[in-house]
Amino acid sequence: MGDIVRVAGLTKRYGDLTAVDGVSFEVREGEIFGLLGPNGAGKTTTISMVSCLLEPSGGDVEVDGHSVRTDPGGVKRVLGVVPQEIALYPTLTAIENLRFWGRMYGLSGALLKERVAEALELAGLADRAKDRIEKYSGGMKRRINIAAGVLHHPKLLLMDEPTVGIDPQSRNHILETVARLNAEGMTVVYTSHYMEEVEHLCDRVAIVDHGKVVACGTKEELRGLVGDMDVVTIAVDESTEAALESVRAVAGVERVERADGSLQVLSRDGGRVLASVLGALADAGARVHSVDVQAPDLESVFLHLTGTSLRD
Amino acid sequence: MGLKDLTVMSRDVPALAVLLAMPIVLILILGSALGSMTGGGSGGTLVKVAIVNEDAGTLGARVSDAFTKEERLRKLFSVTTTLPPEAARAGVERGDLAALLVIPRDLSAKLEAGAPVEMKLYTDPGQELSASVFRSVVRSVGTRVSAASVVAQTTAGALRASNMLSDAKTFERYVREAADAAEADGALERVAVQEQAAGTASGEFKALDYYAAGMSVMFLMFGAMYGAFSMVGERVEWTLPRLLTTPTRRWQVVGGKMFGVFVLGMAQFGVLVAFTTALGVRWGDPLGTLLVGAGVVLAVTGLTVLISSLAKSRRAVGGIGPVMVQVQAALGGSFFPIAILPKWIQPVHYLTVTGCGLDGFRALQSGASASAVLPNVAALAGMALLFFVIGAARLRYE
Ligand SMILES: Nc1ncnc2c1ncn2[C@@H]1O[C@H](COP(=O)(O)OP(=O)(O)O)[C@@H](O)[C@H]1O
Ligand SMILES: [Mg+2]
């Protein structure tokens, strides 16, 4: 399949700060493409340039053959956008909001009515359609926020952190929705700082940090970057700097990072270094609660590539 | 876009209260407070004058009777005929009376003889306008009376003249004609105007008229603030960015917004006019009222764009908006007639939306036709365009 999005050398500068720094990637038609990176990595800024909201300081984006620089109108006709913020009118009901956004996407009459009903069903909120948005829970707002972006059956859906700050139930609903839309043929660009979501949903992933793409490819390709390393997660009482240093000194340990109440250790042979690591921790006075040895995931890829954890 | 805004608006109870309920309350308060400020009672509101009749004959009494009987003059003047001359003169000097007419001892005798007579008029310089009307009526009466005496003298002799002048009906007719003349040269109206500025009871209606127009214009201006709130709101609540990712064009988005503000303003104006009309306010020519109203709302719409382009946040709108509205309202005369402002600043009111609008409404209220207020409408449309152009050039989307 062809590429529906081509991002080439995309750059955005705010004064001295380069929020997006020469980003390049392609999105294939029909896939779910993940844009994974911690807060402040430049994901929203990138998405905003793809959706013609921000003008690039450099580089270009082509969407379905239309350049954001020369043909923003053409780009917008292909796109559906689900912004990071809830962009709805709080005093209007769900159905009024959807009707409005449908009209803004050029729908009208019977088709509009049909699509609004369909979107409400997709959001699982048909029975709450006549409630004002302001009375909704965060998760319900998020679902309508998504529904408003897909009313017009866009070829390409850009989703910017669609699950931020919501309950697990709504999150699952949203992940299922994304999978369903994709199964129906919609290409999705899914932005998140939740590794699990991207791991679960996406076919291909670009990992971004400090405005740059640090890796891009299928999940398997990315895991390959870590090689045959294991990830040892050790839950500890107190991960002092001294403990960290002593673990780092253990032979066979590639990398160590601290992440809320635990240490993450990358090693070629997790099983073999484990005893020495635990011994080093005991010497440093740290109490270990649990130990977990896993095959690498995107989290460990990120750790490996950037030396920092994804979590904030 | 506009439709959505109207729905949003209809759910915004505080805004509705500000845009509709507040002006109505203020119109009522200002209209009635100023209406009764100097009024007190119903009778005490007239211009007080005194006539001291020293005439030994009967004609003097006819003159003063005529003043108390003529309908139009009775509405304007409260005539006292019982004061002794010194007390009456002291009253004028104190300002209790606007004017005093002294009918001389020899009035009847001289008129009957066909000789010229002189009536003395004392006026209070502090009540120049009221006094001058009385003067013009008196002078007019005097002219007619002496003309009659001349006619009488040359045609049919003193006896006949005496009969003619002692006929009460004739005297009343003279006074009526004098009142007509005074009305024709606008003297009576001048009193009416002054009364209204001072806010007498017969001017209560007029104060209500004035504030109905003044407050309506001012609160239509608050519509611009609401519109700007809503525009800036779209920006800070992320709906504007989202709108800009849809195929809907920028000008359509802004245009829709402006359309919403315009429709809202016209609806607000309609409600205010309907309500104040029910209270007895006379707006005058309906077409003219509609045109001036539309002009004000159009300017308000332009102002919306300007304020939105200047303000980055709702708070900033809350800062810029009221200042803009109040300054315009004050300079334009919404709070008080601009006549009380220093002379040099008065022309400024034509540069304000409130001033232009109010001026138009006032003209219509005092009977001007729709075509007479076209310059106001044109000026308002010009301001609308100016605001819009400056605003649109500065409007931020990101
Ligand atoms: N309008 C702006 N002006 C200045 N800096 C900005 C602006 N928008 C974003 N940034 C900065 O650019 C960087 C990337 O932001 P963003 O794209 O929102 O990251 P993400 O969506 O990955 O969390 C951050 O450091 C942020 O502070
Ligand atoms: Mg973001």
Coordinates of C-alpha atoms in Angstrom, one line a residue, chain B:
Chain B
M1 CA -22.0 28.9 13.1
G2 CA -24.4 31.8 13.8
L3 CA -27.2 29.4 14.7
K4 CA -24.9 27.5 17.1
D5 CA -24.0 30.8 18.7
L6 CA -27.6 31.7 19.3
T7 CA -28.2 28.3 20.9
V8 CA -25.1 28.8 23.1
M9 CA -26.3 32.3 23.9
S10 CA -29.8 31.2 24.9
R11 CA -28.3 28.8 27.5
D12 CA -26.1 31.6 28.9
V13 CA -28.4 33.0 31.6
P14 CA -25.9 35.6 33.1
A15 CA -25.3 37.0 29.6
L16 CA -29.0 37.2 28.9
A17 CA -29.4 39.0 32.1
V18 CA -26.7 41.6 31.3
L19 CA -27.8 42.1 27.7
L20 CA -31.6 42.3 28.3
A21 CA -32.6 42.6 31.9
M22 CA -30.0 45.2 33.0
P23 CA -30.8 47.8 30.4
I24 CA -34.5 47.5 31.1
V25 CA -33.9 47.9 34.8
L26 CA -31.6 50.9 34.2
I27 CA -34.0 52.5 31.8
L28 CA -36.7 52.3 34.5
I29 CA -34.5 53.6 37.3
L30 CA -32.9 56.4 35.4
G31 CA -36.2 57.4 33.6
S32 CA -38.2 57.6 36.8
A33 CA -35.5 58.9 39.2
L34 CA -34.6 61.8 37.0
G35 CA -38.2 62.2 36.0
S36 CA -39.3 63.0 39.5
M37 CA -36.1 64.7 40.7
T38 CA -37.5 68.3 40.5
G39 CA -41.0 67.3 40.0
G40 CA -42.3 66.6 43.4
G41 CA -46.0 66.9 42.6
S42 CA -48.0 67.3 39.4
G43 CA -48.8 71.0 39.8
G44 CA -45.5 72.2 41.0
T45 CA -43.7 71.4 37.8
L46 CA -44.9 74.4 35.8
V47 CA -42.9 77.5 35.1
K48 CA -44.0 79.9 37.9
V49 CA -44.9 83.4 36.8
A50 CA -46.9 86.2 38.4
I51 CA -49.1 88.8 37.0
V52 CA -49.8 91.9 39.0
N53 CA -52.8 93.7 37.7
E54 CA -52.8 97.4 38.8
D55 CA -55.2 98.5 36.1
A56 CA -58.0 100.7 37.4
G57 CA -60.2 99.6 34.5
T58 CA -61.5 96.2 33.4
L59 CA -59.1 95.3 30.6
G60 CA -56.2 94.4 32.8
A61 CA -58.2 91.6 34.4
R62 CA -59.0 90.3 30.9
V63 CA -55.3 90.0 30.1
S64 CA -54.5 88.1 33.2
D65 CA -57.6 85.9 32.9
A66 CA -56.7 85.0 29.4
F67 CA -53.3 83.7 30.6
T68 CA -54.9 81.4 33.1
K69 CA -57.5 80.2 30.7
E70 CA -55.6 79.4 27.5
E71 CA -55.0 75.6 27.5
R72 CA -51.5 75.5 26.1
L73 CA -50.3 78.2 28.4
R74 CA -51.8 76.6 31.4
K75 CA -49.7 73.5 30.7
L76 CA -46.6 75.6 30.8
F77 CA -47.2 78.4 33.3
S78 CA -48.5 78.5 36.8
V79 CA -49.8 82.0 37.0
T80 CA -50.2 83.8 40.3
T81 CA -52.4 86.9 40.2
T82 CA -52.8 87.5 43.9
L83 CA -49.3 88.7 45.0
P84 CA -48.7 92.3 46.0
P85 CA -46.2 93.9 43.6
E86 CA -43.2 94.0 46.0
A87 CA -43.6 90.4 47.0
A88 CA -43.8 89.3 43.4
R89 CA -40.7 91.2 42.5
A90 CA -38.9 89.7 45.4
G91 CA -40.0 86.3 44.2
V92 CA -38.4 86.9 40.8
E93 CA -35.2 88.0 42.5
R94 CA -35.1 85.0 44.7
G95 CA -35.7 82.8 41.6
D96 CA -39.0 81.5 43.0
L97 CA -40.7 83.0 40.0
A98 CA -39.4 83.0 36.5
A99 CA -41.1 86.2 35.5
L100 CA -43.4 88.9 36.6
L101 CA -45.8 90.9 34.4
V102 CA -47.0 94.2 35.7
I103 CA -50.1 95.6 34.1
P104 CA -50.1 99.4 34.6
R105 CA -52.8 101.4 36.3
D106 CA -53.7 103.2 33.2
L107 CA -54.0 100.3 30.8
S108 CA -57.7 100.5 30.2
A109 CA -57.8 104.2 30.0
K110 CA -55.0 104.4 27.5
L111 CA -56.3 101.6 25.4
E112 CA -59.7 103.1 25.3
A113 CA -58.1 106.4 24.3
G114 CA -56.1 104.6 21.6
A115 CA -52.9 105.6 23.2
P116 CA -49.8 103.4 23.5
V117 CA -49.4 101.4 26.7
E118 CA -46.4 99.9 28.4
M119 CA -46.5 96.6 30.4
K120 CA -43.6 95.9 32.6
L121 CA -41.9 92.5 32.6
Y122 CA -39.4 91.4 35.2
T123 CA -37.5 88.2 34.5
D124 CA -35.2 85.9 36.4
P125 CA -31.9 85.6 34.5
G126 CA -31.4 82.2 36.1
Q127 CA -34.5 80.9 34.3
E128 CA -33.8 82.7 31.0
L129 CA -35.5 80.1 28.8
S130 CA -38.8 79.9 30.7
A131 CA -38.9 83.6 31.1
S132 CA -38.2 84.3 27.5
V133 CA -41.2 82.2 26.4
F134 CA -43.4 84.1 28.8
R135 CA -41.9 87.3 27.4
S136 CA -42.6 86.3 23.8
V137 CA -46.2 85.5 24.6
V138 CA -46.6 88.7 26.5
R139 CA -45.1 90.7 23.7
S140 CA -47.3 89.0 21.2
V141 CA -50.4 89.7 23.3
G142 CA -49.3 93.3 23.6
T143 CA -48.8 93.8 19.9
R144 CA -52.2 92.4 19.1
V145 CA -53.9 94.4 21.8
S146 CA -52.3 97.7 20.7
A147 CA -53.0 96.8 17.0
A148 CA -56.6 96.3 17.9
S149 CA -56.7 99.6 19.7
V150 CA -55.2 101.4 16.7
V151 CA -57.8 99.7 14.4
A152 CA -60.5 100.7 16.8
Q153 CA -59.3 104.3 16.9
T154 CA -59.1 104.8 13.2
T155 CA -62.3 103.0 12.2
A156 CA -65.0 103.3 14.7
G157 CA -64.0 105.5 17.6
A158 CA -63.2 105.0 21.2
L159 CA -66.5 103.7 22.3
R160 CA -66.4 100.9 19.8
A161 CA -62.8 100.1 20.7
S162 CA -63.7 100.0 24.4
N163 CA -66.5 97.5 23.7
M164 CA -64.2 95.4 21.5
L165 CA -61.4 95.3 24.0
S166 CA -63.6 94.6 26.9
D167 CA -65.0 91.5 25.2
A168 CA -63.4 88.6 27.1
K169 CA -63.5 86.3 24.1
T170 CA -61.5 88.7 22.0
F171 CA -58.8 88.8 24.6
E172 CA -58.7 85.1 24.8
R173 CA -58.3 85.0 21.1
Y174 CA -55.4 87.4 21.2
V175 CA -53.7 85.3 23.8
R176 CA -54.3 82.1 21.8
E177 CA -52.9 83.7 18.7
A178 CA -49.9 84.8 20.8
A179 CA -49.4 81.3 22.0
D180 CA -49.6 80.1 18.4
A181 CA -47.0 82.5 17.4
A182 CA -44.7 81.5 20.2
E183 CA -45.2 77.9 19.2
A184 CA -44.4 78.7 15.6
D185 CA -41.1 80.2 16.4
G186 CA -40.3 77.3 18.6
A187 CA -40.4 79.1 21.9
L188 CA -42.8 76.6 23.5
E189 CA -40.7 73.7 22.4
R190 CA -37.6 75.3 23.9
V191 CA -39.3 75.2 27.2
A192 CA -40.3 71.6 26.6
V193 CA -36.7 70.7 25.8
Q194 CA -35.4 72.5 28.8
E195 CA -38.0 70.9 31.0
Q196 CA -36.8 67.5 29.9
A197 CA -33.2 68.2 30.6
A198 CA -34.1 69.4 34.1
G199 CA -36.4 66.4 34.3
T200 CA -39.8 67.8 35.3
A201 CA -42.8 65.6 35.6
S202 CA -44.2 66.4 32.2
G203 CA -40.7 65.4 31.1
E204 CA -40.9 62.1 32.9
F205 CA -41.9 60.5 29.7
K206 CA -39.1 62.2 27.9
A207 CA -36.5 61.1 30.4
L208 CA -37.8 57.6 29.9
D209 CA -37.5 58.1 26.1
Y210 CA -34.0 59.4 26.5
Y211 CA -32.7 56.6 28.7
A212 CA -34.6 54.0 26.6
A213 CA -32.4 55.1 23.7
G214 CA -29.3 55.7 25.7
M215 CA -29.3 52.4 27.6
S216 CA -30.3 50.4 24.6
V217 CA -27.4 51.8 22.6
M218 CA -25.0 51.1 25.5
F219 CA -26.2 47.6 26.1
L220 CA -26.1 46.8 22.4
M221 CA -22.4 47.7 22.8
F222 CA -22.2 45.1 25.5
G223 CA -23.3 42.7 22.8
A224 CA -19.9 43.3 21.3
M225 CA -18.3 42.3 24.5
Y226 CA -20.3 39.1 24.6
G227 CA -19.4 38.4 21.0
A228 CA -15.7 38.9 21.7
F229 CA -16.0 36.7 24.7
S230 CA -17.4 34.1 22.5
M231 CA -14.8 34.5 19.8
V232 CA -11.9 34.5 22.3
G233 CA -13.7 31.5 24.0
E234 CA -13.5 29.6 20.8
R235 CA -9.8 30.2 20.8
V236 CA -9.0 29.3 24.4
E237 CA -11.4 26.4 24.5
W238 CA -9.8 24.8 21.4
T239 CA -12.9 24.9 19.2
L240 CA -11.3 27.5 17.0
P241 CA -8.3 25.4 16.3
R242 CA -10.6 22.5 15.6
L243 CA -12.7 24.6 13.3
L244 CA -9.6 25.6 11.4
T245 CA -8.8 21.9 10.7
T246 CA -12.2 21.4 9.0
P247 CA -12.6 22.3 5.4
T248 CA -14.7 25.3 6.5
R249 CA -12.8 28.5 5.5
R250 CA -11.5 31.1 7.9
W251 CA -13.7 33.8 6.5
Q252 CA -16.7 31.5 6.9
V253 CA -15.8 30.9 10.5
V254 CA -15.4 34.6 11.2
G255 CA -18.3 35.5 9.0
G256 CA -20.5 33.0 10.8
K257 CA -19.5 34.4 14.1
M258 CA -20.2 37.9 13.0
F259 CA -23.5 36.9 11.6
G260 CA -24.4 35.4 15.0
V261 CA -23.4 38.6 16.8
F262 CA -25.5 40.6 14.4
V263 CA -28.6 38.5 14.7
L264 CA -28.2 38.5 18.4
G265 CA -27.9 42.3 18.5
M266 CA -30.9 42.7 16.4
A267 CA -32.9 40.4 18.6
Q268 CA -31.7 42.2 21.7
F269 CA -32.7 45.5 20.1
G270 CA -36.1 44.2 19.1
V271 CA -36.8 43.0 22.6
L272 CA -35.6 46.3 24.1
V273 CA -37.7 48.4 21.7
A274 CA -40.8 46.2 22.3
F275 CA -40.4 46.3 26.0
T276 CA -39.8 50.1 26.3
T277 CA -42.6 50.7 23.8
A278 CA -44.9 48.8 26.1
L279 CA -43.7 51.2 28.9
G280 CA -44.8 54.1 26.8
V281 CA -41.6 55.1 25.2
R282 CA -42.1 56.6 21.7
W283 CA -39.3 55.7 19.4
G284 CA -40.6 57.5 16.4
D285 CA -40.4 56.4 12.8
P286 CA -40.2 52.6 12.7
L287 CA -38.1 52.3 9.6
G288 CA -35.7 54.9 10.9
T289 CA -35.5 53.1 14.2
L290 CA -34.8 49.9 12.5
L291 CA -32.1 51.5 10.3
V292 CA -30.3 53.2 13.2
G293 CA -30.7 50.1 15.3
A294 CA -29.2 48.0 12.5
G295 CA -26.4 50.5 12.1
V296 CA -25.5 50.3 15.8
V297 CA -25.6 46.5 15.8
L298 CA -23.4 46.5 12.7
A299 CA -20.9 48.7 14.4
V300 CA -21.1 46.4 17.4
T301 CA -20.4 43.5 15.1
G302 CA -17.3 45.3 13.8
L303 CA -16.3 46.1 17.3
T304 CA -16.5 42.4 18.2
V305 CA -13.9 41.6 15.7
L306 CA -11.7 44.5 16.9
I307 CA -11.9 43.5 20.6
S308 CA -11.3 39.8 19.8
S309 CA -8.2 40.8 17.9
L310 CA -6.9 42.8 20.8
A311 CA -7.7 40.4 23.6
K312 CA -5.8 37.2 24.1
S313 CA -7.9 35.8 26.9
R314 CA -11.4 36.1 28.3
R315 CA -10.0 38.2 31.1
A316 CA -8.5 40.6 28.6
V317 CA -11.9 41.0 27.0
G318 CA -13.3 41.6 30.4
G319 CA -10.7 44.4 30.8
I320 CA -10.9 46.0 27.3
G321 CA -14.6 45.6 26.7
P322 CA -16.2 47.5 29.6
V323 CA -13.7 50.3 29.2
M324 CA -14.5 50.7 25.6
V325 CA -18.2 50.5 26.2
Q326 CA -18.3 52.9 29.1
V327 CA -16.1 55.5 27.5
Q328 CA -18.2 55.4 24.4
A329 CA -21.4 55.4 26.5
A330 CA -20.2 58.4 28.5
L331 CA -18.9 60.4 25.5
G332 CA -21.9 59.4 23.4
G333 CA -24.5 60.5 26.0
S334 CA -25.9 57.2 27.2
F335 CA -25.6 58.3 30.9
F336 CA -26.5 62.0 30.6
P337 CA -27.2 64.4 27.8
I338 CA -23.9 65.4 26.3
A339 CA -24.9 69.1 26.6
I340 CA -23.5 69.0 30.1
L341 CA -20.1 68.0 28.9
P342 CA -17.5 70.8 28.2
K343 CA -18.1 72.3 24.8
W344 CA -14.8 71.2 23.2
I345 CA -15.5 67.6 23.9
Q346 CA -19.1 67.5 22.7
P347 CA -18.2 67.0 19.0
V348 CA -16.4 63.8 20.0
H349 CA -19.7 62.1 20.5
Y350 CA -20.2 61.8 16.8
L351 CA -17.1 59.6 16.7
T352 CA -18.7 57.1 19.1
V353 CA -21.1 54.4 18.2
T354 CA -23.3 55.4 21.1
G355 CA -23.2 59.1 20.1
C356 CA -24.1 58.4 16.5
G357 CA -26.8 55.9 17.5
L358 CA -28.3 58.0 20.3
D359 CA -28.3 61.1 18.1
G360 CA -30.3 59.2 15.5
F361 CA -32.7 57.8 18.0
R362 CA -33.3 61.2 19.6
A363 CA -33.9 62.7 16.3
L364 CA -36.5 60.0 15.5
Q365 CA -38.1 60.4 18.9
S366 CA -38.6 64.1 18.2
G367 CA -40.3 63.3 14.9
A368 CA -37.5 63.1 12.3
S369 CA -38.1 60.9 9.3
A370 CA -36.0 57.9 8.4
S371 CA -34.2 59.8 5.7
A372 CA -33.1 62.4 8.2
V373 CA -31.1 59.8 10.1
L374 CA -29.4 58.3 7.1
P375 CA -26.1 60.2 7.8
N376 CA -26.1 58.5 11.3
V377 CA -26.7 55.1 9.7
A378 CA -23.9 55.7 7.2
A379 CA -21.5 56.9 9.9
L380 CA -22.3 53.8 11.9
A381 CA -21.7 51.5 8.9
G382 CA -18.5 53.3 8.3
M383 CA -17.4 52.7 11.9
A384 CA -18.4 49.1 11.5
L385 CA -16.2 48.8 8.5
L386 CA -13.3 50.5 10.2
F387 CA -13.4 48.3 13.3
F388 CA -13.7 45.2 11.1
V389 CA -10.8 46.1 8.9
I390 CA -8.5 46.9 11.8
G391 CA -9.7 43.9 13.7
A392 CA -9.5 41.4 10.9
A393 CA -6.0 42.5 10.1
R394 CA -4.9 41.7 13.7
L395 CA -7.1 38.7 14.3
R396 CA -5.1 35.7 15.5
Y397 CA -5.9 32.2 14.7
E398 CA -3.2 30.3 16.4

